[in-house]
Tab-separated table of C-alpha atoms and ligand atoms in Angstrom:
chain	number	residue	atom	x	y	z
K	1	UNK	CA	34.183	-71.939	-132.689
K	2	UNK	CA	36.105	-68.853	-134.631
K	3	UNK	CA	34.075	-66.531	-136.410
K	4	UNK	CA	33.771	-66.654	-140.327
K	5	UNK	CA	36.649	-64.225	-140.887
K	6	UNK	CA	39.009	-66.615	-139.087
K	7	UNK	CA	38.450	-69.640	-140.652
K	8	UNK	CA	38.486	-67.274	-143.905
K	9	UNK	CA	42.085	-66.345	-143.219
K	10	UNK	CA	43.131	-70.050	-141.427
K	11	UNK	CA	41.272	-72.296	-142.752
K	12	UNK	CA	43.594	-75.726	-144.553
K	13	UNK	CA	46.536	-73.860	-143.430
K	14	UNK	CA	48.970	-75.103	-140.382
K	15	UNK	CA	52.246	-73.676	-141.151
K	16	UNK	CA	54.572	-76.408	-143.056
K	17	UNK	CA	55.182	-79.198	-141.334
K	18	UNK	CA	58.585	-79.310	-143.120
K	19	UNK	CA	59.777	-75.570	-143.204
K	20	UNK	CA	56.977	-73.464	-141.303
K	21	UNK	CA	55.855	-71.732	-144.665
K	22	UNK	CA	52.900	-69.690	-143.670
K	23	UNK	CA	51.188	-69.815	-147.021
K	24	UNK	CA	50.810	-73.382	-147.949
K	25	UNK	CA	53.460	-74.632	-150.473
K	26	UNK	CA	52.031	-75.117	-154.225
K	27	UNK	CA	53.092	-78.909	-153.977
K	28	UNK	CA	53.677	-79.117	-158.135
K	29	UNK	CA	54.082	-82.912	-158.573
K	30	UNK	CA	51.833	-85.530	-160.704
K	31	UNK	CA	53.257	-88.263	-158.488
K	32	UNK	CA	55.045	-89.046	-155.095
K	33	UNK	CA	57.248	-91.285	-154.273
K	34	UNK	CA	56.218	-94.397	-151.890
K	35	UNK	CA	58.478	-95.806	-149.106
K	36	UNK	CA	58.125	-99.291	-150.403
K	37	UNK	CA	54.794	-100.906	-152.479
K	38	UNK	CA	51.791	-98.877	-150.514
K	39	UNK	CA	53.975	-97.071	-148.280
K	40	UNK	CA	52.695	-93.399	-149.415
K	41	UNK	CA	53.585	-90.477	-146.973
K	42	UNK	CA	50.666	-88.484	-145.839
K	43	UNK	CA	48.080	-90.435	-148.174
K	44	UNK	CA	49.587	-89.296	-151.255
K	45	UNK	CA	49.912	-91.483	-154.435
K	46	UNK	CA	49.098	-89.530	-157.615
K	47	UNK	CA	47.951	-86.061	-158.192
K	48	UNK	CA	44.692	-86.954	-159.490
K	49	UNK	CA	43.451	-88.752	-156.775
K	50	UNK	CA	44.848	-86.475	-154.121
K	51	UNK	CA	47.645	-83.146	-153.724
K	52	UNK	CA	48.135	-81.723	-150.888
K	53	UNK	CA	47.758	-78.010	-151.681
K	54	UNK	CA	44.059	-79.302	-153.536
K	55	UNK	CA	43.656	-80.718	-149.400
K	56	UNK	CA	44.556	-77.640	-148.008
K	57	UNK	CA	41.788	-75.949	-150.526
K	58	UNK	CA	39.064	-78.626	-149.885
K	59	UNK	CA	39.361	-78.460	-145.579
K	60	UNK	CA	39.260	-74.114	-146.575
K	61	UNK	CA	35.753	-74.988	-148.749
K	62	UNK	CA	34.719	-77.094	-145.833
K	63	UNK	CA	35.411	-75.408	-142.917
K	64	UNK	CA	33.724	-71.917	-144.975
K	65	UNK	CA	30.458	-74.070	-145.815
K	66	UNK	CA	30.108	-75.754	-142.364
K	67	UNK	CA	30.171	-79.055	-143.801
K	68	UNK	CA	31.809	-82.182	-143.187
K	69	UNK	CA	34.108	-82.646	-146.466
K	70	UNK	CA	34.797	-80.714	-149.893
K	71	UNK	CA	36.000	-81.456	-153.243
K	72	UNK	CA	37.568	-78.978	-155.385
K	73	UNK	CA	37.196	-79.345	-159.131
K	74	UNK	CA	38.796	-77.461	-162.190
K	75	UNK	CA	35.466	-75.595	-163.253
K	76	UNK	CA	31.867	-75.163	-161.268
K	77	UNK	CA	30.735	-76.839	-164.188
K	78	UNK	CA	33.076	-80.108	-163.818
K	79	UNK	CA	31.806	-79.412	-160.276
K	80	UNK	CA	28.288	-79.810	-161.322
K	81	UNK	CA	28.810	-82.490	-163.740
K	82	UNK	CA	30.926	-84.921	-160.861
K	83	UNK	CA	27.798	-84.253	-158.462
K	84	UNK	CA	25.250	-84.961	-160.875
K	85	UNK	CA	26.724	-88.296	-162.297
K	86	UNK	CA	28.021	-89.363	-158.573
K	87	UNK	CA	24.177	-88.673	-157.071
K	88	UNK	CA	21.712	-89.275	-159.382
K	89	UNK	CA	21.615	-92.388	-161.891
K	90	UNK	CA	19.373	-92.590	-165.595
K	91	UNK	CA	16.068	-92.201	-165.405
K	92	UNK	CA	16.100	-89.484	-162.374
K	93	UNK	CA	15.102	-86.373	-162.439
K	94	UNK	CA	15.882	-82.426	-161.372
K	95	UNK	CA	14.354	-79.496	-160.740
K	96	UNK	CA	16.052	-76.964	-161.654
K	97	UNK	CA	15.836	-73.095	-161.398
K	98	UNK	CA	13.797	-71.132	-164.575
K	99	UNK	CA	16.657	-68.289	-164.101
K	100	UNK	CA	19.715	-70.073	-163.477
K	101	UNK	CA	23.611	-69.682	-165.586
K	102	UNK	CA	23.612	-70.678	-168.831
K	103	UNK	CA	26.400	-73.642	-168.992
K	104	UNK	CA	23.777	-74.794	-165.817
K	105	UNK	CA	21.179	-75.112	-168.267
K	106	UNK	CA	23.320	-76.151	-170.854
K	107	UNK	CA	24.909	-79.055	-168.807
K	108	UNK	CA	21.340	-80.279	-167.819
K	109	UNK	CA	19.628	-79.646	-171.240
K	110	UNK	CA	22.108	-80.889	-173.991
K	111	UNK	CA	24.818	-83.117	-172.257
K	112	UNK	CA	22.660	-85.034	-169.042
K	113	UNK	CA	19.540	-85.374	-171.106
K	114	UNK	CA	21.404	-87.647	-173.329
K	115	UNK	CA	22.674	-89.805	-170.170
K	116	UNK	CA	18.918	-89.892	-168.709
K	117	UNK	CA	19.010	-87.305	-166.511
K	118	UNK	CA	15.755	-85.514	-166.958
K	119	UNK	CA	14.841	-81.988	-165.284
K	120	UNK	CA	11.941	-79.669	-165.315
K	121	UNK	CA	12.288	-75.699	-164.677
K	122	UNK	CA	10.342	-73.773	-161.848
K	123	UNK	CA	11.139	-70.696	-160.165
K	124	UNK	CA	13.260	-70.788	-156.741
K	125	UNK	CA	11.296	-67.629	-155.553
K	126	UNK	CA	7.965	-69.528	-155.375
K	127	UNK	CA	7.691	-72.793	-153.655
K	128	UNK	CA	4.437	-74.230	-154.549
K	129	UNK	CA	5.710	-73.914	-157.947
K	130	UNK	CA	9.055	-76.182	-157.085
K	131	UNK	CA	6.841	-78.614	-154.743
K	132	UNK	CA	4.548	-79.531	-157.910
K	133	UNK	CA	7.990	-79.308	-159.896
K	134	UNK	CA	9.153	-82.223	-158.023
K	135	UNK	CA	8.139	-85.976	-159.438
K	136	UNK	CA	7.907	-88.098	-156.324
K	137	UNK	CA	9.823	-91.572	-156.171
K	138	UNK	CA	12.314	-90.030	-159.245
K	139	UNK	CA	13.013	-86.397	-158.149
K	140	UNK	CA	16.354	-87.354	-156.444
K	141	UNK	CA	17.584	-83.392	-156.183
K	142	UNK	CA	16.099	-79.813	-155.861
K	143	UNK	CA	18.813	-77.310	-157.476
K	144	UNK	CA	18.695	-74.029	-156.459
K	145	UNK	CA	20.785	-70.585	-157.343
K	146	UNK	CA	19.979	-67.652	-154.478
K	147	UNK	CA	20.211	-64.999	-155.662
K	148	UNK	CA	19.897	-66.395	-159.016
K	149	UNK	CA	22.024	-65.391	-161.910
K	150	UNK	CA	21.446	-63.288	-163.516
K	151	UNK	CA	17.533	-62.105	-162.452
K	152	UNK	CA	18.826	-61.724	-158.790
K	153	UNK	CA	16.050	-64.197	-157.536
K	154	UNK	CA	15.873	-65.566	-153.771
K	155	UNK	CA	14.874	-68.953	-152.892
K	156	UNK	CA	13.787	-69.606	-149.278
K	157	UNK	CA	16.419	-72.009	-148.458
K	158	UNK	CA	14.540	-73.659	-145.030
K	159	UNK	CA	11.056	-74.251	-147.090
K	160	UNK	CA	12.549	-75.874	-150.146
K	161	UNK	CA	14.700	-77.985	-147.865
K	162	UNK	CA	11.758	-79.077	-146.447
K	163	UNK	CA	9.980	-79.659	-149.639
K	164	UNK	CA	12.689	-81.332	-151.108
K	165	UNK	CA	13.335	-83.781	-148.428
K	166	UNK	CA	9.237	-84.625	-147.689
K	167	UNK	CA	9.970	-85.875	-151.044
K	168	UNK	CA	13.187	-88.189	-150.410
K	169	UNK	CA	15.239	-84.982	-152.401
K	170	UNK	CA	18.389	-83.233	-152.069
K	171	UNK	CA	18.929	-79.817	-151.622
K	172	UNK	CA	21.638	-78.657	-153.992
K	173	UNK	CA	22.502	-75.049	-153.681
K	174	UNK	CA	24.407	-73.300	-155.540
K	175	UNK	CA	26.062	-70.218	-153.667
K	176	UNK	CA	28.216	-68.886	-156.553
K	177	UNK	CA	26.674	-65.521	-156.290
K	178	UNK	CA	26.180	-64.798	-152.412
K	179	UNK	CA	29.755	-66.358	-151.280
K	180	UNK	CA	29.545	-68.071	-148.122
K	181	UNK	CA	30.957	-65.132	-146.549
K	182	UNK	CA	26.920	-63.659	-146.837
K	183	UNK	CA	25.139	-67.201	-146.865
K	184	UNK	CA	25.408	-70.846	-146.036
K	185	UNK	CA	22.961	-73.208	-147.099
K	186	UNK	CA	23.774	-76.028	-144.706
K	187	UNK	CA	23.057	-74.212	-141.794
K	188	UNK	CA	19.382	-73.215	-143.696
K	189	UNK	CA	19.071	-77.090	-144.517
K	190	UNK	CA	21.215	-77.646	-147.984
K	191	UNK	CA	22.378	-81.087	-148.455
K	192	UNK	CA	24.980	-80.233	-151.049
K	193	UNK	CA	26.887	-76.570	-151.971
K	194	UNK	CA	28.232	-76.238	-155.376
K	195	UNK	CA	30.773	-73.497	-156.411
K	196	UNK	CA	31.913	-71.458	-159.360
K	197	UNK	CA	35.088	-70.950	-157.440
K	198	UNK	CA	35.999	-68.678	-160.218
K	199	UNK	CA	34.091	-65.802	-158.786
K	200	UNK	CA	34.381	-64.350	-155.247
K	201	UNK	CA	36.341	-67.191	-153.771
K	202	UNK	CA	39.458	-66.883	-155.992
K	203	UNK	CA	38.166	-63.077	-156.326
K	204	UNK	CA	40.232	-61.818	-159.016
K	205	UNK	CA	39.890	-63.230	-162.150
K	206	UNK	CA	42.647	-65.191	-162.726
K	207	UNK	CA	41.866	-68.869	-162.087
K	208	UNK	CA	38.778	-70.861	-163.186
K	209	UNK	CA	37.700	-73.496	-160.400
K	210	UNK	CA	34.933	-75.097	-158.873
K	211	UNK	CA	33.985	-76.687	-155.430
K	212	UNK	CA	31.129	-78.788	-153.584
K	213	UNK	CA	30.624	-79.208	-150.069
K	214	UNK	CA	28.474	-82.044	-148.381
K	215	UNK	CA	26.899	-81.695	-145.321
K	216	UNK	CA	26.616	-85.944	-145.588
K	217	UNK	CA	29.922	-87.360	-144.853
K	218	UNK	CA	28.589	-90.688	-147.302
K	219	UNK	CA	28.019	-88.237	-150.007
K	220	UNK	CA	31.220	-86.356	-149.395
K	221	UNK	CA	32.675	-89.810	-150.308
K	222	UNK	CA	30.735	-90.943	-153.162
K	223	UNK	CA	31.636	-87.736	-155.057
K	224	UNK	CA	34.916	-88.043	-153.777
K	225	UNK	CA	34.947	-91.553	-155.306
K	226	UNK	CA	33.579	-89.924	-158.718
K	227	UNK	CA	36.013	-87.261	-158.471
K	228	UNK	CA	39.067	-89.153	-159.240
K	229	UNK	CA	37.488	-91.397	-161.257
K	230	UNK	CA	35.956	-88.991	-163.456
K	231	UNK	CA	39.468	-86.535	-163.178
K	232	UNK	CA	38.229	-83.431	-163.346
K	233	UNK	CA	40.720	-81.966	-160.339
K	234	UNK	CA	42.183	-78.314	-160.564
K	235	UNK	CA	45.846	-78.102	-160.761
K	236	UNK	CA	48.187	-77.153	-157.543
K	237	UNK	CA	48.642	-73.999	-158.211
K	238	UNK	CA	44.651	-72.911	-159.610
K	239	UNK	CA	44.376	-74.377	-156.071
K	240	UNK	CA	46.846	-72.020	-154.431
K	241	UNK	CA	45.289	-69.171	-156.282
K	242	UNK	CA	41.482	-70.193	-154.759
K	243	UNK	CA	43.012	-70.381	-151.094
K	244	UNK	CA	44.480	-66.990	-151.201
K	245	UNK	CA	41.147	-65.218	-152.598
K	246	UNK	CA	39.438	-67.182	-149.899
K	247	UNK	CA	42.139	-65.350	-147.148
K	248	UNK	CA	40.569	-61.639	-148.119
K	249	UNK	CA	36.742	-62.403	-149.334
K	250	UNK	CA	34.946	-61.096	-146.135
K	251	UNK	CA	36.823	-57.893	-146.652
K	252	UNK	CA	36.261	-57.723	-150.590
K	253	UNK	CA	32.340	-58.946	-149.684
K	254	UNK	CA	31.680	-55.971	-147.652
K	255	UNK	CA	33.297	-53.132	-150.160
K	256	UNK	CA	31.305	-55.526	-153.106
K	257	UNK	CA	28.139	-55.048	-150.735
K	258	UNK	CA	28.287	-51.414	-149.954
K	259	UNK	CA	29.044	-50.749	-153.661
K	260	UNK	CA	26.303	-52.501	-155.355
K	261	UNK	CA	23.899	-51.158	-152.704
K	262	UNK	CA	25.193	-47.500	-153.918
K	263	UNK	CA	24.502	-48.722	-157.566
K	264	UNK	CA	21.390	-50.255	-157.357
K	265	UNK	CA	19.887	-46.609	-155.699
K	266	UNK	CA	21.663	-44.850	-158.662
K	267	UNK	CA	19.880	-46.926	-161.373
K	268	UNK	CA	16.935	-46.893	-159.160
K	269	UNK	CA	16.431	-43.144	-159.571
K	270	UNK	CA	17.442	-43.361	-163.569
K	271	UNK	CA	14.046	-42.759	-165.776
K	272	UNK	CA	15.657	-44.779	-168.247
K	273	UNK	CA	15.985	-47.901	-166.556
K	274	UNK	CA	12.603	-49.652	-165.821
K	275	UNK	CA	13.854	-52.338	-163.420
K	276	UNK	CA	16.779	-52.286	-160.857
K	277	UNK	CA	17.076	-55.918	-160.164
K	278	UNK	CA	18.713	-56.009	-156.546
K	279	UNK	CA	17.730	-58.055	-153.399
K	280	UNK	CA	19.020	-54.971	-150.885
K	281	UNK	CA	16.402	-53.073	-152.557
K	282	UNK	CA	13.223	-52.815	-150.418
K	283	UNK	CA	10.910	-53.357	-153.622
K	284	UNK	CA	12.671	-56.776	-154.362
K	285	UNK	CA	10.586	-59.429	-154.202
K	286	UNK	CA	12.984	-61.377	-152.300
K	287	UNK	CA	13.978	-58.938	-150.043
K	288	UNK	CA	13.060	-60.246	-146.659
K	289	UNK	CA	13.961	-63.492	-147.527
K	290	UNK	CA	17.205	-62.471	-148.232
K	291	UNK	CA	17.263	-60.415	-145.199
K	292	UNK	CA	16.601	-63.545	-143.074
K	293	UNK	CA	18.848	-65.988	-144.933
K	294	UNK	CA	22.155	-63.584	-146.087
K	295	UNK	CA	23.945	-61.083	-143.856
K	296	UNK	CA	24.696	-58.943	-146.805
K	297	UNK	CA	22.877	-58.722	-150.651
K	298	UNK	CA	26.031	-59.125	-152.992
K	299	UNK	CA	27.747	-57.463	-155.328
K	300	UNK	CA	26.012	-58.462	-158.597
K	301	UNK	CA	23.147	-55.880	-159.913
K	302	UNK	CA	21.002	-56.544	-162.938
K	303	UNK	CA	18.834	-53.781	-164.533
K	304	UNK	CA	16.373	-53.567	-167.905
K	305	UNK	CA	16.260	-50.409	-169.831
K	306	UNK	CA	13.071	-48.512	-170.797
K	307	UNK	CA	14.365	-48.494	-174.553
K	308	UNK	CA	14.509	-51.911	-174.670
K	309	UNK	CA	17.458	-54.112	-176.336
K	310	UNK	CA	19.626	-51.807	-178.158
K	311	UNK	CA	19.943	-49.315	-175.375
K	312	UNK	CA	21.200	-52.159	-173.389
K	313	UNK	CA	23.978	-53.082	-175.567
K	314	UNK	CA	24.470	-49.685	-175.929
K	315	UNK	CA	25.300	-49.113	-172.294
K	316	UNK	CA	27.291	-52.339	-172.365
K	317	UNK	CA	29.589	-50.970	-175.364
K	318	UNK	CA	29.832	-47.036	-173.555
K	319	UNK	CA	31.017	-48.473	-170.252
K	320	UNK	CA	34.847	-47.590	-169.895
K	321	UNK	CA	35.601	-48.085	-166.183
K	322	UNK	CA	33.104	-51.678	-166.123
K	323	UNK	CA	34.935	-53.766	-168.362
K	324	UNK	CA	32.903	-55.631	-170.861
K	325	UNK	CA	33.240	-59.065	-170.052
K	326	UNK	CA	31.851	-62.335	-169.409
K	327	UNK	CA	32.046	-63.413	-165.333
K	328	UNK	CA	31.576	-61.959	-162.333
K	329	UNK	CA	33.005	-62.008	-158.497
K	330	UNK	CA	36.408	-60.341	-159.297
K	331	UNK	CA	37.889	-57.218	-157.480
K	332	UNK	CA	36.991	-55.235	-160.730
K	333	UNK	CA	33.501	-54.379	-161.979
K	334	UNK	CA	32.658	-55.752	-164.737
K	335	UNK	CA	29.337	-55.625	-167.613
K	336	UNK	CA	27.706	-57.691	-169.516
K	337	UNK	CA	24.623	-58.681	-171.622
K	338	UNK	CA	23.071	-61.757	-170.593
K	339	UNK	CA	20.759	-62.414	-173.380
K	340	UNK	CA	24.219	-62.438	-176.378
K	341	UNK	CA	27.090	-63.474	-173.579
K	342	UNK	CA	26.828	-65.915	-170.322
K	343	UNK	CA	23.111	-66.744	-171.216
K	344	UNK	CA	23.181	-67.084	-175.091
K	345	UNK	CA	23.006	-70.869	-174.460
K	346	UNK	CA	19.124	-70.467	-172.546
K	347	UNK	CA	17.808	-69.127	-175.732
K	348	UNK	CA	14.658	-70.313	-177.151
K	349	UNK	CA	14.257	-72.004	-173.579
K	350	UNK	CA	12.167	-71.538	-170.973
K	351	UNK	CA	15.202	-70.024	-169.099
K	352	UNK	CA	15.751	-67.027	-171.912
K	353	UNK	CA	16.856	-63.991	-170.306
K	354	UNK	CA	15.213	-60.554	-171.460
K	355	UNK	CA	16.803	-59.096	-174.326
K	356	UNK	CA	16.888	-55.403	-172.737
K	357	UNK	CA	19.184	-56.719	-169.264
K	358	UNK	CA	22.319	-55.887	-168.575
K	359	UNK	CA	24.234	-57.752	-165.263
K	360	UNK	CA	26.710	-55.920	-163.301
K	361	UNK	CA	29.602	-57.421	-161.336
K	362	UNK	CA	30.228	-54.411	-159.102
K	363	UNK	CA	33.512	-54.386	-158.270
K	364	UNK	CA	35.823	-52.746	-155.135
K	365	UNK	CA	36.472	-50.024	-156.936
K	366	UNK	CA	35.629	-46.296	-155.840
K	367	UNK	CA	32.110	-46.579	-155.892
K	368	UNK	CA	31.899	-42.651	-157.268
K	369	UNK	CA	33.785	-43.363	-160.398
K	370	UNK	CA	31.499	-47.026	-160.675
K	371	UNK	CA	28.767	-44.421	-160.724
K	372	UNK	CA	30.158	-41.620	-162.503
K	373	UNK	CA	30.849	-44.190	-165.470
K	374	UNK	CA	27.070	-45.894	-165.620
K	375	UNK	CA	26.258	-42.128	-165.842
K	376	UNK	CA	28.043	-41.508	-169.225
K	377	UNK	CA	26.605	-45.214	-170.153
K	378	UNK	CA	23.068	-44.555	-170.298
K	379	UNK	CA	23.616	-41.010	-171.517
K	380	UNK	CA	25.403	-42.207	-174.297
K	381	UNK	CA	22.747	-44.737	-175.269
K	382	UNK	CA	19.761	-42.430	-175.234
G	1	PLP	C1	26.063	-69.255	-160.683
G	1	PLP	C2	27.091	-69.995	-161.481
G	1	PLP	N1	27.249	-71.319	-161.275
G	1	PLP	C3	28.162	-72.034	-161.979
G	1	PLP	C4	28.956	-71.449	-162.942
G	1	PLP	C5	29.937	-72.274	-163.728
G	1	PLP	O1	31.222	-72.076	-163.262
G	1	PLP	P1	32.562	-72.159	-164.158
G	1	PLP	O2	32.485	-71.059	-165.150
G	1	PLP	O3	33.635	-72.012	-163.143
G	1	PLP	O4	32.530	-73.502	-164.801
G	1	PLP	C6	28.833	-70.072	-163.174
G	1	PLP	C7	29.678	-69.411	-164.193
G	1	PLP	O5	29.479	-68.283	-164.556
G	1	PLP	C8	27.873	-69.328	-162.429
G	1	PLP	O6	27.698	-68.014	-162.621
C-alpha cells in the first residue's frame, strides 16, 4: 500500500489511454457519442450521470479517504443535501454538532425541516451529551465536524462511532477542516465523509466543490443513484481544478500546520485576546484527542478578544496581509468574523457563535509577516 503522499499525487490518474497526457484531460462534453443504441465507450452516456475527469476526481476522493467509492458534487452543501435525502427518509432524525458551519445549520434548520428531516444539536466534544442526543429507532445519522468550524472543537471519532452504531446510526463526518491529509474518519470508524472540497482539497480558492466518501459500497451506490438524479455534479473542469489541489495538499498541510501552530503561540501570549482557540495548543480541550486521531492540528485558528465585539471587527477591518474574506483552506490566509459572515445564518440559534471571535485561515505564507500583520491588527483596535 503507498503512503498518503502517493496516492495524493497518483491517485485517478493513469496517463491517457489515448495520448499519455500525464495530467488527466478536462473531458468538456455534456454528451458522448454511442457505437450503436447502448453501445457507450467506457460507461459514458451523459455528463450528468457520469464524465470522466469527475471519475478521475471521485477514485482521487476515494483512494485519499480509504473508502470504497466517492461522489463529487458542485458544493459541500449539494454534497450534504444528496447524502441527506439519499440516507435518511421523513420523519428521521440527526444529531448534529452545536458549533458546526452555518449553511450546515442552515440546510438542516430551514430547508430539511420542511421535508421531515428533524435534528437536535449537542456538542461533538462530549459524548454523553450526543448519546442522549440520539432518539433510538429514528436517529438514522450522527453528524460530526472535528475540529469544528469555527470553535475548533474535537470529537472522539472511535466513541461516537460506537455510540452511533449501538444505536443502528451512521457516522457522518465531516473533514472539511482537518483534510484527510491529517485525519480519516473511516479508519477511526466513520461510515460516511463529507467535503467542502472548496477548501484544502482544491487549496486555492478558485473552485467551489464538494465530495462524500462511503466506506459501504451499498451506500456509495444509493447516493450515487441520488446523485444523478438529483444533478447536483461539478463541471469537468471545477473537477480538474480539485484533482490538482489534491496533487500538492500534504505539502501545503504541513506549511498550513507549522504556521497556525506559530500563530496560535503569538495570540496566546497577546493580553488582549482572552481565548486562542487551537487544538495544537496544550490547554485545548481537545488536545489529546486530536493528538490520537490527526497527525497534524490544521491551519484554521479562532481567537475572542478581551474588548469584546468591536475590537474584533476591528482587527478584522486592520488586517492587510489576511484578506478579509469569507472561506478558508486556500494557500493565502485569510480573516473573518463568524458571528456577521459564514455564521450569520446560526443566529438566534442554539449554534450562535460569540460576537467577539474572529477565525483565521492561516495561510502558506511567511509565517513572520502572518504575524507581523495580526500585530498591527490588535494594536490598531485597542
Ligand atoms: C466545514 C464546512 N462544511 C461544509 C461547507 C459547505 O461547503 P461549500 O461552501 O463548498 O458548499 C463549509 C463551507 O464553508 C464548511 O466550512
Amino acid at each position: 500500500m503507498p503512503g498518503f503522499d502517493t496516492i495524493a499525487i497518483h491517485a485517478g490518474a493513469e496517463p491517457d489511454p489515448a495520448t499519455g497526457a500525464v495530467s488527466p484531460p478536462i473531458y468538456q462534453t455534456s454528451t458522448f457519442k454511442q457505437d450503436g443504441v447502448g453501445g457507450l465507450r467506457g460507461g459514458y452516456e451523459y455528463s450528468r450521470s457520469a464524465n470522466p475527469t469527475r471519475t478521475a476526481l471521485e477514485s482521487a476522493l476515494a483512494e485519499l479517504e480509504g473508502g470504497t467509492a466517492a461522489a463529487a458534487f458542485s458544493s459541500g452543501l449539494a454534497a450534504e443535501d444528496t447524502l441527506l435525502r439519499a440516507a435518511c427518509a421523513p420523519g428521521a432524525h440527526v444529531v448534529i454538532p452545536d458549533d458546526a458551519y452555518g449553511g450546515t445549520y442552515r440546510l438542516f434548520a430551514r430547508v430539511l425541516r420542511q421535508w421531515g428531516l428533524e435534528h437536535t444539536a449537542a456538542s461533538v466534544a462530549d459524548v454523553d451529551a450526543v448519546a442522549a442526543a440520539i432518539q433510538p429507532g429514528r436517529t438514522r445519522m450522527v453528524w460530526v465536524e472535528t475540529p469544528t468550524n469555527p470553535l475548533l472543537g474535537i470529537a472522539d471519532l472511535p466513541a461516537l462511532a460506537k455510540v452511533a452504531h449501538d444505536a443502528g446510526a451512521l457516522l457522518v463526518v465531516d473533514n472539511t477542516f482537518a483534510s484527510p491529509a491529517l485525519q480519516q474518519p473511516l479508519a477511526h470508524g466513520a461510515d460516511v465523509v463529507v467535503h467542502s472540497t472548496t477548501k484544502y482539497l482544491g487549496g486555492h480558492s478558485d473552485v467551489v466543490g464538494g465530495g462524500l466518501v462511503f466506506a459501504d459500497a451499498e451506500l456509495g451506490d444509493q447516493v450515487r443513484f441520488h446523485q444523478n438524479a438529483m444533478g447536483a455534479v461539478p463541471g469537468p473542469f471545477d473537477s480538474w481544478l480539485v484533482l490538482r489541489g489534491i496533487r500538492t495538499l500534504s505539502l501545503r498541510m504541513q506549511r498550513h500546520c507549522e504556521n497556525a501552530a506559530a500563530v496560535a503561540e503569538f495570540l496566546s501570549d497577546d493580553h488582549r485576546v482572552s481565548q486562542v482557540l487551537y487544538p495544537g495548543l496544550t490547554s485545548h480541550p481537545g488536545h489529546e484527542i486530536a493528538a490520537r486521531q490527526m497527525s497534524g492540528f490544521g491551519g484554521m485558528v479562532s481567537f475572542r478578544l478581551a474588548a469584546g465585539v468591536e475590537a474584533a471587527v476591528a482587527v478584522c477591518n486592520g488586517a492587510r496581509l489576511f484578506t478579509l474574506a469569507e472561506s478558508l483552506g486556500g494557500v493565502e490566509s485569510l480573516i473573518e468574523h463568524p458571528a456577521q459572515m459564514t455564521h450569520a445564518s446560526a443566529a438566534g440559534s442554539p449554534l450562535e457563535v460569540p460576537a467577539d471571535l474572529v477565525r483565521l485561515s492561516v495561510g502558506c505564507e511567511d509565517v513572520d509577516d502572518l504575524i507581523a500583520d495580526l500585530r498591527q491588527a490588535l494594536s490598531g483596535a485597542s
